[in-house]
């Protein structure tokens, strides 16, 4: 008796078993799974993201192994890798869940067309979004560029049904695999501190979600979400990026328990959908401003101010706290992301792409759509962007959202003895207070890298010139 030919399940940004439509269909056959480290990707995962991927693939391999399914690792051009695998195993079909990055879309089209010609069926599915980016259109059949009507339209649609984990039948023959360690993802600089903050993998994702739902996360979300010292948000973003949970699972689970009360939280998933919608329709978003007039913006080039920003040495405590939190944990509170991003672009006049790149390398949730859209939003050159004259005053933002300086003191310990109001602007503190606090500006903590009033005026002039 000849053995049934296997299907190939190609894992990408869907590193889970539950609610995985590609897995659901691949499981109609005996199958094996592959993860390909794509060496052609123009936006390969950055350092912190690679750490996450390494851990998450380890967890996925283990849970597939427990169900008798082999997860193999290969590196290279995915088309070549899949060709080799399909030939080696005489595969009967290839299945994956869609990615929406411009490079991935073109790559996958090419792969699909190659295998279709070869008579090997390829099928792709939506495993990452509530709605496909092309399924939502304005009345004039174009893409949305304003969030509120997009959000309204999104809520009027039906989201996919959840797919349970089917019975899985592994292919009996072993397929050769590179070791996960050989993909070059394993922890470098960040390993230890990231390990303390996160648990990558499907199990860790569910623990996060359940914790958020069982605690007062959803009920208190609207009240707490803007305060970085409160644990007021879900921390699900890296799990969502790598598809350890689907937005559909989060949506159903949360609205089943909380109904309309969950909307302020679910609205954030709406922003995620909006970002993917924009990236799909404007594929140059990661590098080019959506508003072309910004091509003429008089950006500065300054390696010193960029370094001060990256290392949390700007002299503005909230900005420094955020940048240090990012370095230490691979994440940063959303409110603080807005403040540090605005500071880079408007106070330092450094191009938003520099900030985008740094976030790409250091965030565990680095996501091409969310990152590019958020940076353009803050810079004022994106869709539904913050008006150009909105220039956050970092000291006022910090007074408003971290008034007692709890968050600042956690990440900028050299200021921990200062209290309101000087914790927000140490350069305004009388000398005796600084002395008592053991702070010598310029030595133990920097003077502000740029004066706020000067920076504000300069940015407004530059922006008006557009
Ligand atoms: C300059 C800048 C860069 C950013 N870069 C990224 C990035 O690379 N990856 C990323 O996932 N988010 C990014 N964000 C959006 C946001 O800061 C994070 O999604 C959020 O802080 C993650 O924390 P959470 O999971 O606790 O979010 P929650 O508040 O619990 O929200 C739930 C989920 O909704 C999504 N979400 C929340 N806010 C946004 C938003 N503004 N835009 C899109 N989706 C959102 C995330 O998937 C998040 O996990 C960026 C924001 C800014 C201002």
Short mmCIF file of C-alpha atoms and ligand atoms in Angstrom, two decimals, residues 221 233-237 240 265 268-269 271-272 275 334 337-338 341 359 363 365-367 370-371 374-375, ligand 1:
data_model
loop_
_atom_site.label_atom_id
_atom_site.label_comp_id
_atom_site.label_asym_id
_atom_site.label_seq_id
_atom_site.Cartn_x
_atom_site.Cartn_y
_atom_site.Cartn_z
CA UNK A 221 -9.22 49.99 30.18
CA UNK A 233 -3.36 47.63 28.78
CA UNK A 234 -3.36 44.03 27.59
CA UNK A 235 0.30 43.57 26.52
CA UNK A 236 -0.96 41.36 23.72
CA UNK A 237 0.76 43.15 20.83
CA UNK A 240 -0.79 39.31 18.02
CA UNK A 265 -10.40 47.99 24.20
CA UNK A 268 -7.56 49.28 19.53
CA UNK A 269 -7.87 46.12 17.48
CA UNK A 271 -6.52 50.56 14.85
CA UNK A 272 -4.55 47.46 14.08
CA UNK A 275 -2.99 50.02 9.89
CA UNK A 334 1.54 53.59 23.98
CA UNK A 337 5.55 55.93 22.41
CA UNK A 338 3.61 58.96 21.19
CA UNK A 341 8.11 59.75 18.73
CA UNK A 359 11.59 50.69 17.10
CA UNK A 363 10.33 46.35 20.01
CA UNK A 365 5.91 43.80 18.94
CA UNK A 366 7.63 45.43 15.92
CA UNK A 367 5.05 45.23 13.18
CA UNK A 370 1.41 49.30 13.06
CA UNK A 371 4.87 50.81 13.31
CA UNK A 374 1.92 55.07 13.98
CA UNK A 375 5.15 56.88 13.11
C1 LIG B 1 5.44 55.56 17.31
C2 LIG B 1 4.62 54.33 17.57
C3 LIG B 1 5.06 53.09 17.09
C4 LIG B 1 4.30 51.94 17.30
N1 LIG B 1 4.78 50.73 16.83
C5 LIG B 1 4.02 49.61 17.00
C6 LIG B 1 4.48 48.35 16.52
O1 LIG B 1 5.54 48.23 15.89
N2 LIG B 1 3.70 47.27 16.75
C7 LIG B 1 2.50 47.34 17.41
O2 LIG B 1 1.84 46.32 17.60
N3 LIG B 1 2.04 48.54 17.85
C8 LIG B 1 2.75 49.66 17.68
N4 LIG B 1 2.29 50.86 18.17
C9 LIG B 1 0.91 50.92 18.69
C10 LIG B 1 0.74 50.72 20.21
O3 LIG B 1 1.64 51.52 20.92
C11 LIG B 1 0.93 49.27 20.66
O4 LIG B 1 0.16 48.40 19.84
C12 LIG B 1 0.48 49.09 22.11
O5 LIG B 1 1.22 49.93 22.95
C13 LIG B 1 0.68 47.64 22.52
O6 LIG B 1 0.36 47.47 23.88
P1 LIG B 1 -0.86 46.56 24.29
O7 LIG B 1 -0.77 45.24 23.61
O8 LIG B 1 -0.90 46.55 25.79
O9 LIG B 1 -2.07 47.37 23.69
P2 LIG B 1 -3.64 47.47 24.07
O10 LIG B 1 -3.88 48.87 24.44
O11 LIG B 1 -4.02 46.43 25.04
O12 LIG B 1 -4.35 47.21 22.68
C14 LIG B 1 -4.72 45.91 22.20
C15 LIG B 1 -4.09 45.65 20.85
O13 LIG B 1 -4.54 46.60 19.89
C16 LIG B 1 -3.48 46.92 18.97
N5 LIG B 1 -3.18 48.35 19.07
C17 LIG B 1 -3.23 49.13 20.17
N6 LIG B 1 -2.93 50.42 19.85
C18 LIG B 1 -2.66 50.42 18.53
C19 LIG B 1 -2.29 51.44 17.61
N7 LIG B 1 -2.17 52.73 17.97
N8 LIG B 1 -2.10 51.10 16.31
C20 LIG B 1 -2.26 49.83 15.90
N9 LIG B 1 -2.61 48.82 16.73
C21 LIG B 1 -2.81 49.11 18.02
C22 LIG B 1 -2.28 46.11 19.39
O14 LIG B 1 -2.24 44.94 18.61
C23 LIG B 1 -2.58 45.79 20.84
O15 LIG B 1 -1.97 44.62 21.31
C24 LIG B 1 3.06 52.03 17.99
C25 LIG B 1 2.62 53.27 18.48
C26 LIG B 1 3.40 54.40 18.27
C27 LIG B 1 2.91 55.72 18.79
#
